[in-house]
mmCIF file of C-alpha atoms in Angstrom:
data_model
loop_
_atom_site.group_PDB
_atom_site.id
_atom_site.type_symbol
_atom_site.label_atom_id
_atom_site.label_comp_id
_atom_site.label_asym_id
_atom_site.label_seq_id
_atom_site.Cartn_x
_atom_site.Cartn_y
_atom_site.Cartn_z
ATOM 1 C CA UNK A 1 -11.940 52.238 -31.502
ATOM 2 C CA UNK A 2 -14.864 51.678 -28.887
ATOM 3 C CA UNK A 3 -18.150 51.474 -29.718
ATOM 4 C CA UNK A 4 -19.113 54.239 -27.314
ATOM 5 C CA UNK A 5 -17.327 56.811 -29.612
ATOM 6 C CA UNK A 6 -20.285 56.580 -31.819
ATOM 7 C CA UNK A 7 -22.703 57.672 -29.547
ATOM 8 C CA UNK A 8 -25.208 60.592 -30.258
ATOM 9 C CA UNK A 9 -27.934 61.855 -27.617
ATOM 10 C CA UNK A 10 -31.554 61.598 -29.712
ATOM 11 C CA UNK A 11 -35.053 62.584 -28.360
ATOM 12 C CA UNK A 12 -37.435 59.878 -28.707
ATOM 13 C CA UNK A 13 -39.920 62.482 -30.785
ATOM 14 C CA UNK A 14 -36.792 62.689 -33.311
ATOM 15 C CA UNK A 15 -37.844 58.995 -34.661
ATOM 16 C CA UNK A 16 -40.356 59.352 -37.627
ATOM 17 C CA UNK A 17 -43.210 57.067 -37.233
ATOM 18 C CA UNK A 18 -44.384 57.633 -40.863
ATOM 19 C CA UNK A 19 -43.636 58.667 -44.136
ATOM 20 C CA UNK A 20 -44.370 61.785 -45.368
ATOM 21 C CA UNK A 21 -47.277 61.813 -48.265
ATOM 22 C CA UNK A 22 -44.563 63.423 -50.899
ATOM 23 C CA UNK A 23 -41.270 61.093 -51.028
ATOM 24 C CA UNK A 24 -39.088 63.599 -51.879
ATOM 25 C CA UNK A 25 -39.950 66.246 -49.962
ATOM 26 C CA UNK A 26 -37.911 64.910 -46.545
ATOM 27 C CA UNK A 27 -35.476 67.094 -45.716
ATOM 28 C CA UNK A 28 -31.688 66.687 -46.801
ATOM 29 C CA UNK A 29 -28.908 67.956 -44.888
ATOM 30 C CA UNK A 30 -25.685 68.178 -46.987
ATOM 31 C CA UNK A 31 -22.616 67.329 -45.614
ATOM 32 C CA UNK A 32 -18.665 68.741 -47.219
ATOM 33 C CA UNK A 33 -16.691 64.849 -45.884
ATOM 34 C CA UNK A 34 -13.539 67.396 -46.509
ATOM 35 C CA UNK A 35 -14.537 70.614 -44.057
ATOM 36 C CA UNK A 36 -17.671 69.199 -42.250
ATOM 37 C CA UNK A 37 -19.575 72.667 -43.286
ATOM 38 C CA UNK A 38 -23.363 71.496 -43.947
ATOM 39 C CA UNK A 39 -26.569 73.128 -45.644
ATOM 40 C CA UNK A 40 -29.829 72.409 -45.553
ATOM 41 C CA UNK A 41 -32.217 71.865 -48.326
ATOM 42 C CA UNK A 42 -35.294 69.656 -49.909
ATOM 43 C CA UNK A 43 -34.490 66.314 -50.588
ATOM 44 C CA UNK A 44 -35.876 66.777 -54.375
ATOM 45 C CA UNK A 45 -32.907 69.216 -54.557
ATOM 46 C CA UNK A 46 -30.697 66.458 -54.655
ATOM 47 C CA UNK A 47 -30.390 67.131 -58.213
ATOM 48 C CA UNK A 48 -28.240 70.355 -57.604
ATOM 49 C CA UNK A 49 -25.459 67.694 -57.104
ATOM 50 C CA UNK A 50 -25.391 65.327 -59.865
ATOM 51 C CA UNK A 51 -23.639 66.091 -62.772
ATOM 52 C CA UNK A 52 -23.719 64.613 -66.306
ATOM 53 C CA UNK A 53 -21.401 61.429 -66.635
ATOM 54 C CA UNK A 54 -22.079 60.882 -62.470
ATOM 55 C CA UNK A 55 -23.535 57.353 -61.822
ATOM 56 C CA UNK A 56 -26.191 57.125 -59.127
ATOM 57 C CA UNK A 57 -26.431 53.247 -57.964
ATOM 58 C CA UNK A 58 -29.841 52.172 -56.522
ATOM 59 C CA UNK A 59 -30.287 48.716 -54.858
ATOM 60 C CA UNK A 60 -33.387 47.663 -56.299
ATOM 61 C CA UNK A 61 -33.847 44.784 -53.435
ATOM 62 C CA UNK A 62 -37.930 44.273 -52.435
ATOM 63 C CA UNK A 63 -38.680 43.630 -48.703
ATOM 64 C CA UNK A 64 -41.402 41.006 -48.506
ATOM 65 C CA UNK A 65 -44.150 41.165 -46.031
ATOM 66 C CA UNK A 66 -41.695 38.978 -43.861
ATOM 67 C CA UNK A 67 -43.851 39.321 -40.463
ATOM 68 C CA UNK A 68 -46.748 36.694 -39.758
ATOM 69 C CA UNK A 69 -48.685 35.604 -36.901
ATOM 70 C CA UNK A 70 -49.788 32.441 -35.654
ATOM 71 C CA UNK A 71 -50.378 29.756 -33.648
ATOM 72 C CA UNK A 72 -48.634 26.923 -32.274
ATOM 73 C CA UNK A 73 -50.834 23.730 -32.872
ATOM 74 C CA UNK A 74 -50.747 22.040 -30.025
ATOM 75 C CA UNK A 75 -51.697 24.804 -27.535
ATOM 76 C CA UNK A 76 -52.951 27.791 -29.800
ATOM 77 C CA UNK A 77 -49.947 29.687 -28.186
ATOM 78 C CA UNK A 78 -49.577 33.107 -30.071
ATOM 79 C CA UNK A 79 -46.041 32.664 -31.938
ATOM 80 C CA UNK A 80 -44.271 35.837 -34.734
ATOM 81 C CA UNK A 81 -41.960 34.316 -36.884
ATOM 82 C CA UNK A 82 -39.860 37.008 -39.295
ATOM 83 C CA UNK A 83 -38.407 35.621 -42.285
ATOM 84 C CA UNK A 84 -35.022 36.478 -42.627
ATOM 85 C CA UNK A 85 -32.976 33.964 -45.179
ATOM 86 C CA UNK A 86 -34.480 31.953 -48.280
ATOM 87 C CA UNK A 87 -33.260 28.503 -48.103
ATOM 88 C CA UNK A 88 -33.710 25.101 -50.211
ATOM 89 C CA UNK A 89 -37.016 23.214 -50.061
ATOM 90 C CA UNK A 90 -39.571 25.867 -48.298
ATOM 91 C CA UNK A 91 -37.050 26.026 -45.481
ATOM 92 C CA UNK A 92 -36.493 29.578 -44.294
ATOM 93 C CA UNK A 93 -34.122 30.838 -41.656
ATOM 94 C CA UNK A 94 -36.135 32.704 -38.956
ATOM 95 C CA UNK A 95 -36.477 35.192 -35.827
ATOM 96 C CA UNK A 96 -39.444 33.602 -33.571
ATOM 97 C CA UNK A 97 -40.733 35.103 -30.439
ATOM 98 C CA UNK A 98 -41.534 33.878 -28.060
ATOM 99 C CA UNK A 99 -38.372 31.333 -28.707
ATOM 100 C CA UNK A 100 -38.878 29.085 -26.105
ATOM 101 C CA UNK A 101 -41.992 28.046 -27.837
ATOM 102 C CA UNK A 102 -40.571 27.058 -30.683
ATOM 103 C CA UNK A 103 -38.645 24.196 -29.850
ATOM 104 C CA UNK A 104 -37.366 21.616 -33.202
ATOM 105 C CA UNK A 105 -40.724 19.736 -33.913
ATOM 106 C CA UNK A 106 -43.220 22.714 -33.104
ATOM 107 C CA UNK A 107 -46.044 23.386 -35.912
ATOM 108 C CA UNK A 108 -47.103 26.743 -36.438
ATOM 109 C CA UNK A 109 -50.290 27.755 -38.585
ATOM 110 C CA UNK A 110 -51.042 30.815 -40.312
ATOM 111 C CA UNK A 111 -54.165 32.291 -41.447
ATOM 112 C CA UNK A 112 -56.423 28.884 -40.219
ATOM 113 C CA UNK A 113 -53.774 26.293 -41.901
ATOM 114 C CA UNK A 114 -53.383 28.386 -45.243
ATOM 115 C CA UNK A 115 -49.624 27.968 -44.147
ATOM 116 C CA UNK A 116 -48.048 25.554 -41.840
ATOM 117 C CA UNK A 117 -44.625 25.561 -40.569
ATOM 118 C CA UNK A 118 -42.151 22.952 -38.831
ATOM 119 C CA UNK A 119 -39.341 24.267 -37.176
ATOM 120 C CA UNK A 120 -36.189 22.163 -37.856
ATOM 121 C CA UNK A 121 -33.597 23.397 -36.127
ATOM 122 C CA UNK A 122 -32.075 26.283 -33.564
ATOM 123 C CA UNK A 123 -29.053 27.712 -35.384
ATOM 124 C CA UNK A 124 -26.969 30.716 -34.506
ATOM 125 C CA UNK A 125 -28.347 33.766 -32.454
ATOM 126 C CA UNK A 126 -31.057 31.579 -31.365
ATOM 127 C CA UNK A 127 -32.741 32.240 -34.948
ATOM 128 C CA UNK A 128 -35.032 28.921 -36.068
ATOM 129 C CA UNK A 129 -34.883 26.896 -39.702
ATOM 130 C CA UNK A 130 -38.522 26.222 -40.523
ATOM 131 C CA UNK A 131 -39.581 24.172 -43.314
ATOM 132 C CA UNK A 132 -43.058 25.671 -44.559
ATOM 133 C CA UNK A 133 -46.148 23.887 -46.173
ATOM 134 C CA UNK A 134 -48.921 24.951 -48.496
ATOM 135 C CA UNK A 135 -50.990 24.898 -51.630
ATOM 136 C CA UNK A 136 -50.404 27.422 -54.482
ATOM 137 C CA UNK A 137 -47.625 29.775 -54.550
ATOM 138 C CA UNK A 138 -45.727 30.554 -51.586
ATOM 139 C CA UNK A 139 -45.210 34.600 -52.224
ATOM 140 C CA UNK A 140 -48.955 34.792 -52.834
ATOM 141 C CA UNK A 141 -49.932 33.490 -49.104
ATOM 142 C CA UNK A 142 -47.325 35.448 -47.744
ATOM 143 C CA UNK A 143 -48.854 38.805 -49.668
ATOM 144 C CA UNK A 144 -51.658 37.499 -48.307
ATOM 145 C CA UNK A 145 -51.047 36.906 -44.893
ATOM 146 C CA UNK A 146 -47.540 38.695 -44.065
ATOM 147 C CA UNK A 147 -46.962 42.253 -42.495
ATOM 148 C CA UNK A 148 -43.869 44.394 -43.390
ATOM 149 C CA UNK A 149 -41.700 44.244 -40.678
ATOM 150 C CA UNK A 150 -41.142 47.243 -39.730
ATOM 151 C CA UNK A 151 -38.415 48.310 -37.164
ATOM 152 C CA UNK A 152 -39.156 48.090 -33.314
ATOM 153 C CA UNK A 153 -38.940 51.841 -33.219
ATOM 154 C CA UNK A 154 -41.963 52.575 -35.195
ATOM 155 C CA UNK A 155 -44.472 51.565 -33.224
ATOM 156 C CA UNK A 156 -47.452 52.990 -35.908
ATOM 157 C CA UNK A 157 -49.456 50.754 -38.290
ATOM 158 C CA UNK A 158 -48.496 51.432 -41.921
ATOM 159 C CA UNK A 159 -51.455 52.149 -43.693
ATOM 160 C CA UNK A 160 -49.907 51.217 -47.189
ATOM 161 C CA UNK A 161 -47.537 48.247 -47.650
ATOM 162 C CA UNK A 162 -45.618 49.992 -50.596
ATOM 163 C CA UNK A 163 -44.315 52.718 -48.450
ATOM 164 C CA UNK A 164 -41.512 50.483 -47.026
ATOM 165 C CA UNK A 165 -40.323 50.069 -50.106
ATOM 166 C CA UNK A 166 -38.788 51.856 -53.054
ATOM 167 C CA UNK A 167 -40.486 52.915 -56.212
ATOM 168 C CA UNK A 168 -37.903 51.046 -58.184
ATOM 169 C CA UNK A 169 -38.242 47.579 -55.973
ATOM 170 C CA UNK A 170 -37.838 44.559 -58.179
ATOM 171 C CA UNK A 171 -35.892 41.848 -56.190
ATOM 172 C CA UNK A 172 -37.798 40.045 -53.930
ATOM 173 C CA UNK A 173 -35.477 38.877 -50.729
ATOM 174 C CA UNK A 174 -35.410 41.841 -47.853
ATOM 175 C CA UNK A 175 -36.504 41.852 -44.443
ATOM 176 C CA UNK A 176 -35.748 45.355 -43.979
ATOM 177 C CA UNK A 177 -35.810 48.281 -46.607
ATOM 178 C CA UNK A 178 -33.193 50.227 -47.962
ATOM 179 C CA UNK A 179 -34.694 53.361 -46.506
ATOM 180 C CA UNK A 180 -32.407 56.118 -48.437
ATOM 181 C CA UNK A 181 -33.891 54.838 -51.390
ATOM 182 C CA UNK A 182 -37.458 55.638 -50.050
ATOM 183 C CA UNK A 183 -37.047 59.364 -50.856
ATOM 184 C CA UNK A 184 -37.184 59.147 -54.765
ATOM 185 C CA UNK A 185 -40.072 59.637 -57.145
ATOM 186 C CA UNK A 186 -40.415 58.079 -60.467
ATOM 187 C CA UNK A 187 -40.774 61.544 -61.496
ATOM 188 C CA UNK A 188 -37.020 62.446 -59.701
ATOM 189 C CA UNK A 189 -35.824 59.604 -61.439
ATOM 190 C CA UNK A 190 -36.411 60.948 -64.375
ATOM 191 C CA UNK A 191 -35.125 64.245 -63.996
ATOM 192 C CA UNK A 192 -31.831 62.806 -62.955
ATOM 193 C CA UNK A 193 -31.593 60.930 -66.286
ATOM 194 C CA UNK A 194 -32.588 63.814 -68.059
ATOM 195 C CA UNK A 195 -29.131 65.379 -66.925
ATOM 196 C CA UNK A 196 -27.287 62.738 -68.247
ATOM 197 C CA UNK A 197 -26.980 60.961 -64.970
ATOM 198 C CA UNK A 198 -26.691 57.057 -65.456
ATOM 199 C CA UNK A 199 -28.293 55.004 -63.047
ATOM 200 C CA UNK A 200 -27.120 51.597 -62.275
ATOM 201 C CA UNK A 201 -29.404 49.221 -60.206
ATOM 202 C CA UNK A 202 -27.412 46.714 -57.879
ATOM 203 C CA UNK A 203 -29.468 43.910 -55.398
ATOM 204 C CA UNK A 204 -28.518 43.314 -51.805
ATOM 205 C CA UNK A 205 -31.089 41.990 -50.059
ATOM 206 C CA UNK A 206 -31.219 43.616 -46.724
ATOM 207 C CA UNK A 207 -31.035 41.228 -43.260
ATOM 208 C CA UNK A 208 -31.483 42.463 -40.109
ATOM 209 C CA UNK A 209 -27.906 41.903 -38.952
ATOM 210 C CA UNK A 210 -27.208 45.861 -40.523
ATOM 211 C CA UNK A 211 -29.388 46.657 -38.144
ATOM 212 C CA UNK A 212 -28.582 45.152 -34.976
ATOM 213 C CA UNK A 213 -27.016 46.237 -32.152
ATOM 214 C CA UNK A 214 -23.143 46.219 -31.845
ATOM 215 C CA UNK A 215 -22.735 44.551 -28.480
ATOM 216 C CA UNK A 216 -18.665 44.465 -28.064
ATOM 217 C CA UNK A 217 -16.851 47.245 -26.555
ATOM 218 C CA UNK A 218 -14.054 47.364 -29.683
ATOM 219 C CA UNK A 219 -15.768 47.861 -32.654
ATOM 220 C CA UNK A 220 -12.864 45.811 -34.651
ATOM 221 C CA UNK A 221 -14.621 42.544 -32.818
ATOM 222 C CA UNK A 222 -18.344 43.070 -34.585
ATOM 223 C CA UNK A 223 -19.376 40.323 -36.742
ATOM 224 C CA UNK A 224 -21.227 41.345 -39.684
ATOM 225 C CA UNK A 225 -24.166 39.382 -40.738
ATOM 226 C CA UNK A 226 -23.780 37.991 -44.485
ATOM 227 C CA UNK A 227 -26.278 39.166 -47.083
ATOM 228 C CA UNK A 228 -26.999 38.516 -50.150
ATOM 229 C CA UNK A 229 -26.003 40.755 -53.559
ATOM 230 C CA UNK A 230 -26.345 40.588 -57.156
ATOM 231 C CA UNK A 231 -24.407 42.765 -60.114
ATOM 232 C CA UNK A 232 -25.531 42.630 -63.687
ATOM 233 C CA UNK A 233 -22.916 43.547 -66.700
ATOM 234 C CA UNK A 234 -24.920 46.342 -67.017
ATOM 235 C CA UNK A 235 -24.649 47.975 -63.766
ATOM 236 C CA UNK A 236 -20.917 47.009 -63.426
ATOM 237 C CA UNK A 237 -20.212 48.583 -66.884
ATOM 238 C CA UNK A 238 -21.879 52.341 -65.865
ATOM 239 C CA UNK A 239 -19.915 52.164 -62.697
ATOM 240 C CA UNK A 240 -16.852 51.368 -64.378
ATOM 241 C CA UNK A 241 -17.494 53.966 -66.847
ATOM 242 C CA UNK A 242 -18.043 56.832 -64.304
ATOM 243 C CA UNK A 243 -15.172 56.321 -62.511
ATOM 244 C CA UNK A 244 -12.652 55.921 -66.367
ATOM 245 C CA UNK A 245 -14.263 59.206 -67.088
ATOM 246 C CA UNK A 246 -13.207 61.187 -63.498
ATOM 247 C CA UNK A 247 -16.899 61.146 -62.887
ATOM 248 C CA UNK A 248 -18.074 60.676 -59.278
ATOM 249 C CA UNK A 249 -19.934 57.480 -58.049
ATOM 250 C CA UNK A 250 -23.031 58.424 -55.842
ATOM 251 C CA UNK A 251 -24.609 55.566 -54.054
ATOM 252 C CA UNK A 252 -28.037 55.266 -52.665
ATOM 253 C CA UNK A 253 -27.957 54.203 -49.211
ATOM 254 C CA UNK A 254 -25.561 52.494 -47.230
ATOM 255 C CA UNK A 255 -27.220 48.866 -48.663
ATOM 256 C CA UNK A 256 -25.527 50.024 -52.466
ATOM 257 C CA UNK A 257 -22.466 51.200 -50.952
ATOM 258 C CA UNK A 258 -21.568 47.609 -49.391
ATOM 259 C CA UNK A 259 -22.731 45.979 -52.123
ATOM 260 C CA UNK A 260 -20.248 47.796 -54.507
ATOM 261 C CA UNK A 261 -17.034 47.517 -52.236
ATOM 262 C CA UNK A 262 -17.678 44.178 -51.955
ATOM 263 C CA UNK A 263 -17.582 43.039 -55.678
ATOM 264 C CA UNK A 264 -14.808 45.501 -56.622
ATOM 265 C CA UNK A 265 -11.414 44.177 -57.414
ATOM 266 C CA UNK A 266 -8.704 46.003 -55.778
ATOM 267 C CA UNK A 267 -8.163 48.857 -58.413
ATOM 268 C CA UNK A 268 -11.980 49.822 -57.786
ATOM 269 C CA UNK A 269 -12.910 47.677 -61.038
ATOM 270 C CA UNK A 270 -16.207 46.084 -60.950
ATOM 271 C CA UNK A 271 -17.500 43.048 -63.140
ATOM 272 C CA UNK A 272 -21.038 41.089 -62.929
ATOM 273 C CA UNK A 273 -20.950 38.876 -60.140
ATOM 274 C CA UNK A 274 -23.266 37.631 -57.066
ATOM 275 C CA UNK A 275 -22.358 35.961 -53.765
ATOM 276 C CA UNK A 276 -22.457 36.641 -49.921
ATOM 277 C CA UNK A 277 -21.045 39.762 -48.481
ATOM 278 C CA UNK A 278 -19.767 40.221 -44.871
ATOM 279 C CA UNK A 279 -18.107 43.717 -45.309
ATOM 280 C CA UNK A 280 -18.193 45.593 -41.961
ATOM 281 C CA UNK A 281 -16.795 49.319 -42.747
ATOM 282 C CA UNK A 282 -15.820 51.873 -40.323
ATOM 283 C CA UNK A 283 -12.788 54.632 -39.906
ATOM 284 C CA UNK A 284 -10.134 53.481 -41.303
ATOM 285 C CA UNK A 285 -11.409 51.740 -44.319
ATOM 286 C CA UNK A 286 -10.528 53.207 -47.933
ATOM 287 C CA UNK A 287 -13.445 53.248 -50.139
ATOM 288 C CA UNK A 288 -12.549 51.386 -53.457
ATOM 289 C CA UNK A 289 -15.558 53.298 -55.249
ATOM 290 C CA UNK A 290 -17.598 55.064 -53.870
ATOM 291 C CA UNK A 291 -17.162 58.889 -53.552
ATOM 292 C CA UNK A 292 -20.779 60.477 -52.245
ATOM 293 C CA UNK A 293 -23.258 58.816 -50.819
ATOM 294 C CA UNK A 294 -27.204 59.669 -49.539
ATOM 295 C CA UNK A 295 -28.248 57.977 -46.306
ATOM 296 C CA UNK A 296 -30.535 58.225 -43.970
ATOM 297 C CA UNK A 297 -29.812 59.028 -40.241
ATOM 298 C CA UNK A 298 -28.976 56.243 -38.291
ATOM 299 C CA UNK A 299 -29.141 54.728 -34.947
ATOM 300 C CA UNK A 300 -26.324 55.854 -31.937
ATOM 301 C CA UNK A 301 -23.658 53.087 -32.119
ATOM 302 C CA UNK A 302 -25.556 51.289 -35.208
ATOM 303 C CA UNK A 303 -22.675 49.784 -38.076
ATOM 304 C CA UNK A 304 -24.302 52.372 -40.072
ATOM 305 C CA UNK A 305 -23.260 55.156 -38.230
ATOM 306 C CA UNK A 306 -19.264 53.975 -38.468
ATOM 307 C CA UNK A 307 -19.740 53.065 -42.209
ATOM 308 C CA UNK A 308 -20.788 56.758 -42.669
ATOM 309 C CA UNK A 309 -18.401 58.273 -39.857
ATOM 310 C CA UNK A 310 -15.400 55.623 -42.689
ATOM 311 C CA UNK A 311 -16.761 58.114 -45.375
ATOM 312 C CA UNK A 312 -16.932 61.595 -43.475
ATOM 313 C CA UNK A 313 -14.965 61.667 -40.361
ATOM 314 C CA UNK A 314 -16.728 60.737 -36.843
ATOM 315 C CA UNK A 315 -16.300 64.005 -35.493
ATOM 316 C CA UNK A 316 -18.217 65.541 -38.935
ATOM 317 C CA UNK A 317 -20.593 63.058 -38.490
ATOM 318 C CA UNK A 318 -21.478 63.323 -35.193
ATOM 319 C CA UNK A 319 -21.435 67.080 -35.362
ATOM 320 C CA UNK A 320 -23.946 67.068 -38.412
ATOM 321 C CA UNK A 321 -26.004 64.681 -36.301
ATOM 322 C CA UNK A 322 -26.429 67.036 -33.248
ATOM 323 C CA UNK A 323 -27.082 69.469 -36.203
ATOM 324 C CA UNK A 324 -30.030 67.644 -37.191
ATOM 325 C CA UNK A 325 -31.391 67.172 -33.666
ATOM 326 C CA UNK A 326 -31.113 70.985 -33.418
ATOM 327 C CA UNK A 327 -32.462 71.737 -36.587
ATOM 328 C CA UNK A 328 -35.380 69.099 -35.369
ATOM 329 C CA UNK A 329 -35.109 66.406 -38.267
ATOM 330 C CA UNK A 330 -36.815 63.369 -38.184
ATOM 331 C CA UNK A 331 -34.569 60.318 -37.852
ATOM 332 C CA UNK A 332 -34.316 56.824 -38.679
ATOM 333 C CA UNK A 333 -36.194 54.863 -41.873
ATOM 334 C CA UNK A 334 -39.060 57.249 -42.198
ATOM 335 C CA UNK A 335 -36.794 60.318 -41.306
ATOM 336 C CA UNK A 336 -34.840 62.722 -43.456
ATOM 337 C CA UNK A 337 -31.571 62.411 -45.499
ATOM 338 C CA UNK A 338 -28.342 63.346 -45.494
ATOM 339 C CA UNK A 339 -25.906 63.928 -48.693
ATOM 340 C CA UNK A 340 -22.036 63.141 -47.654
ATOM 341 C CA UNK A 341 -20.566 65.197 -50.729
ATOM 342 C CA UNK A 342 -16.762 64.813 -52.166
#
């Protein structure tokens, strides 16, 4: 399987550069996995497909404002570091450009000295360990002084920091946002659990390594960053209980999806449980629980394209793509959604 099968053509004025002012009023395009027919509909009409005793899983993972800008000490060089990976001690692991500036024993301040960092290390991919330093309470400088970091495709400002992330955001730890998620209201919410739709809320918290580019020919020979995911009783028992009831299991985003294969046993049972997940799915895999899922449109080649193309077919996928370019959707973490349906 080559990489270059999961290729789409997509016009640059495709990519959304912001979100629209109502969450839920994106556009969905639903998707049969069985026939590949499609429709087309308002996103907020997503509850025309959940049924009482479904379970809709969430991940309820925060993205920090992971970007910051400063300077190296010595020479008041310009340096962006993105957080990527919480470690022990103030030590994060980190994406620093430029990298040649950051050599093991470089300071960096932030914000006039508010925040100092030493970088360490240079570990795998080039990325940097840097140990931080400060008074007070690290998340609070970094609300202070960090930008979301947004992907290189949007090049606009966002206006409001909470628009990269979810209403139902609790878990501090991305560095990217779980974008399908970005299409619900608390008012949707509640309309889905006035059916009689439970909603479990899983964590993964979201690296950049689902986002990067595949760079091997045979897709078998990707290596999947690992991340970071988290499963309550709670969330394990609704699961569990959808599926022992012939109810279907709808996950939010591609983010819940890996998180859930992951942790389940192999009879599709799932128990409370955290750890560090790996899982790189594309045709050929059988999903353990899932049945539906709601994604966003994803980038040509991207993992996330094959993990959808493992749930639908890459020849319904890729025709429901040059659908959407047709039908003029906007793509990518800002763009529209798309319901894979059982």
């Amino acid at each position: 399987m080559k990489t270059s099968d999961f290729y789409y053509d997509l016009p640059e004025e495709l990519i959304a550069q912001d979100p629209l002012e109502d969450r839920s009023s994106s556009r969905l395009l639903v998707l049969d996995k069985k026939t590949g027919k499609t429709e087309h509909h308002v996103f907020r009409e997503i509850t025309n497909y959940l049924n009482p005793g479904d379970c809709l899983v969430l991940n309820d993972t925060k993205v920090i404002p992971a970007r910051l800008i400063g300077v190296k000490e010595e020479t008041g060089a310009k340096i962006e570091v993105l957080l990527l990976k919480r470690g022990a001690d103030d030590v994060w692991e980190t994406l620093v450009k430029p990298g040649k500036k950051a050599r093991p024993g470089a300071r960096i301040s932030f914000g006039d000295g508010l925040l100092v960092g030493e970088v360490m290390e240079v570990v795998e991919e080039g990325n940097r360990l840097i140990h931080f330093e400060y008074d007070g309470i690290f998340e609070e400088i970094l609300d202070q002084l960090g930008q979301m970091p947004l992907p290189p495709y949007i090049t606009h400002q966002l206006q409001d920091k909470d628009r990269y992330n979810t209403v139902y955001a609790a878990h501090s730890g991305s560095a990217a946002a779980p974008t399908a998620g970005l299409h619900f209201t608390p008012e949707l919410l509640k309309e889905i659990e006035e059916k009689g739709v439970d909603i479990a809320r899983v964590t993964l918290h979201v690296g950049l390594g689902t986002f990067r580019p595949v760079k091997v020919d045979d897709v078998e020979n990707h290596h999947m960053h690992s991340e970071f995911y988290m499963i309550d009783e709670e969330a394990a028992e609704k699961i569990n209980r959808a599926k022992e009831n012939g109810h279907k299991v709808i996950c939010v985003g591609t983010t819940s999806c890996r998180t859930i294969e992951s942790a389940a046993d192999e009879n599709g049972k799932l128990k409370a449980c955290s750890g560090w997940t790996e899982i790189f799915i594309y045709p050929g895999y059988q999903f353990k629980v899932l049945d539906e899922l709601i994604t966003n449109f994803h980038l040509p080649e991207s993992t996330l394209v094959m993990l959808v193309s493992a749930l639908a077919g890459r020849e319904h996928v890729l025709a429901a793509y040059e659908e959407a370019v047709k039908e003029r959707y906007r793509f990518f973490s800002f763009g529209d959604a798309m319901f894979i349906k059982d």
